[in-house]
mmCIF file of C-alpha atoms in Angstrom:
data_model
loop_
_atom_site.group_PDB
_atom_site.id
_atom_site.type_symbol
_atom_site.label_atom_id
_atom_site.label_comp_id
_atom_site.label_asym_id
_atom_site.label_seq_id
_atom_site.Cartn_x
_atom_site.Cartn_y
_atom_site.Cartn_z
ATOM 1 C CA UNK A 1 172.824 231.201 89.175
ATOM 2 C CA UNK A 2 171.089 234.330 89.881
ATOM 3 C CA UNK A 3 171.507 237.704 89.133
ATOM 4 C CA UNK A 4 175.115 239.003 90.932
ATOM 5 C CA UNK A 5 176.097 236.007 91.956
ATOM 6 C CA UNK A 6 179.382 234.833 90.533
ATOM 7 C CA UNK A 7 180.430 231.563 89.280
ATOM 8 C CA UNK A 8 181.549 229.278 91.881
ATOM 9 C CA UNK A 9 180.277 231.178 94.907
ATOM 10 C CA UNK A 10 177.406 229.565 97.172
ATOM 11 C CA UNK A 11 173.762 230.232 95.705
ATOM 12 C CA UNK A 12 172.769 233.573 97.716
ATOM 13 C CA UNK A 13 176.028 235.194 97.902
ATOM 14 C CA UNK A 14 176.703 238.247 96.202
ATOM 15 C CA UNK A 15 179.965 238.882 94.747
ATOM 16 C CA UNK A 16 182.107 241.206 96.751
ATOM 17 C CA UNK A 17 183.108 243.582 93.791
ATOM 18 C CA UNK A 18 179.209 244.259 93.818
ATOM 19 C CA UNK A 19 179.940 245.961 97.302
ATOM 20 C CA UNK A 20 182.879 248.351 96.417
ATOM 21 C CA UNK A 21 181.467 252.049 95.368
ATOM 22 C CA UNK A 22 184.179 252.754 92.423
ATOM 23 C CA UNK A 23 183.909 256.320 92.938
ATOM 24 C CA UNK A 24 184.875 256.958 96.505
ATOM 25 C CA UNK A 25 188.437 255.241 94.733
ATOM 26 C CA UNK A 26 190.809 257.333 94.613
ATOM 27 C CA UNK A 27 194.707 257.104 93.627
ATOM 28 C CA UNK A 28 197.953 258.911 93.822
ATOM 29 C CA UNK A 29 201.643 259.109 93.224
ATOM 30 C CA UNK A 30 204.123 259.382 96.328
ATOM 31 C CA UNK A 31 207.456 259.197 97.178
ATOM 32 C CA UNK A 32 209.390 255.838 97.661
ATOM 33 C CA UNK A 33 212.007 256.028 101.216
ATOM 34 C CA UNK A 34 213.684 252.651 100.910
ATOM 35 C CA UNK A 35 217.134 251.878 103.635
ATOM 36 C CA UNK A 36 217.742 248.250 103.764
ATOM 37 C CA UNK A 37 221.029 245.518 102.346
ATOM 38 C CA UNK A 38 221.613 247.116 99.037
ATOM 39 C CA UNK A 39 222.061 250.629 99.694
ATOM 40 C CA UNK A 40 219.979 253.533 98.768
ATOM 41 C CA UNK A 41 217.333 253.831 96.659
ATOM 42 C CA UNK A 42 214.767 256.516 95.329
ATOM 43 C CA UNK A 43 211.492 255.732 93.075
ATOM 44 C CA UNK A 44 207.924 256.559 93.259
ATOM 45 C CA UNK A 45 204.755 254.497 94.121
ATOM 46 C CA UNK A 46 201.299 254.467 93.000
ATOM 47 C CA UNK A 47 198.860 253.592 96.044
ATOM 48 C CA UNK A 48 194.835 252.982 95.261
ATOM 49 C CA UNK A 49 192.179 253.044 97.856
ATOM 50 C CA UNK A 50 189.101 255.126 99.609
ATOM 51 C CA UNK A 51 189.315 258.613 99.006
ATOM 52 C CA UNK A 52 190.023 259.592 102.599
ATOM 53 C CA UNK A 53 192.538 257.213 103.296
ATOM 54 C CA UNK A 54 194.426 257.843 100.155
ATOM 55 C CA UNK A 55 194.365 261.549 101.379
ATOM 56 C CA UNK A 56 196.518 260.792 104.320
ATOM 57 C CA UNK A 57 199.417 258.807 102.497
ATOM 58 C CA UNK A 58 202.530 261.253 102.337
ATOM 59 C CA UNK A 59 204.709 258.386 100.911
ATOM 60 C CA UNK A 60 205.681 254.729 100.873
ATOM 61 C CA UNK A 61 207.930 253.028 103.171
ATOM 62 C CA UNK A 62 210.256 249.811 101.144
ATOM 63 C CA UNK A 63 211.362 247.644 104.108
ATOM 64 C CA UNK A 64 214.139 244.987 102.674
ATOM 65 C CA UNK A 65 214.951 241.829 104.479
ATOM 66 C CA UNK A 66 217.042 239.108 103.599
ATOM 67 C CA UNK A 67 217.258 235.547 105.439
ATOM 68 C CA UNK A 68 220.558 233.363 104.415
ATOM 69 C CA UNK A 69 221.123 234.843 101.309
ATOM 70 C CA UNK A 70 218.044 232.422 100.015
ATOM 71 C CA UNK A 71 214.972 234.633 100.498
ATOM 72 C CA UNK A 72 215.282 238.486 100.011
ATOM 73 C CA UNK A 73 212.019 240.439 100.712
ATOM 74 C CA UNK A 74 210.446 244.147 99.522
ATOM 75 C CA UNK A 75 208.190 245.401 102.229
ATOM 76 C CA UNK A 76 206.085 248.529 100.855
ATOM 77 C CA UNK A 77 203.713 250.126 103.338
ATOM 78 C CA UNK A 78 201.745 252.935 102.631
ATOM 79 C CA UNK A 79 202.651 256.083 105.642
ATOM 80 C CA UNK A 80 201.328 259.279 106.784
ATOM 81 C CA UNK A 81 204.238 260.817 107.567
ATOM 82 C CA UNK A 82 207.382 261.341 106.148
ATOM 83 C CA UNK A 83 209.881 260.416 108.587
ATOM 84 C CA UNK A 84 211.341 257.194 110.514
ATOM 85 C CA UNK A 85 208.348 256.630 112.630
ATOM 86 C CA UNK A 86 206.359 254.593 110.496
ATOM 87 C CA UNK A 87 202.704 255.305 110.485
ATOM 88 C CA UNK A 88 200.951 252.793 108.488
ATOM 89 C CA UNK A 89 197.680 253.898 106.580
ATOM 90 C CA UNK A 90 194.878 250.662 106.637
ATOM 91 C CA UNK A 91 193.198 250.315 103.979
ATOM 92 C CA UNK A 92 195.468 251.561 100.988
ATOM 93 C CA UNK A 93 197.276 249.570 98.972
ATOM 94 C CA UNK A 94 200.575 250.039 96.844
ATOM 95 C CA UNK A 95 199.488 248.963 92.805
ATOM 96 C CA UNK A 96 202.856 250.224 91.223
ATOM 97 C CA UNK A 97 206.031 251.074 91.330
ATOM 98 C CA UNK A 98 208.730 253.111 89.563
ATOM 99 C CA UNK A 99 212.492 252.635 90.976
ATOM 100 C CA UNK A 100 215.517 254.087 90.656
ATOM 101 C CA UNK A 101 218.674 252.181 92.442
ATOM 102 C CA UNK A 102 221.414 254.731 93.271
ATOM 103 C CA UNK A 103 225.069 252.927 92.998
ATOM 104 C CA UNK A 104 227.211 253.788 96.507
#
């Protein structure tokens, strides 16, 4: 194996974490905006990515969906703005979250 080459990866391949330039990273706290089956709720989100990217994120969108009362799903996607329109930022992604569910 040589030098940057990871175990398990084809002789000549560098590992992609060799690639990534750590301090163009950036990350940020922003507001959680959640409507979906179980009411209202109200939280905050940590999203990681490039520096310019993470610039444009005003907030998180939570999408819920839920098929036959067998699978229930938590959409979160990173947006620029702050209203209904949702404006996805590429590139960014959500790494934690802090939620708060508000009983109706």
């Amino acid at each position: 194996m040589a030098a940057g080459e990871a175990p398990g990866e084809a002789p000549g391949q560098a590992s992609a974490s060799a690639d990534v330039n750590w301090e163009r990273q950036d990350d940020k706290i922003v507001p959680i905006f959640s409507i979906g089956t179980t009411g209202v709720s109200i939280g905050t989100a940590r999203v990681s990515g490039p520096k310019t990217e993470v610039a444009k994120v005003k907030a998180v969108a939570q999408v819920e969906a839920e098929f036959r009362n067998v699978l229930r799903a938590h959409i979160y996607v990173p947006v620029a703005t702050i209203s209904t329109k949702l404006d996805r930022v590429q590139g960014v992604s959500v790494s934690a979250l802090i939620d708060y569910n508000l009983p109706l």
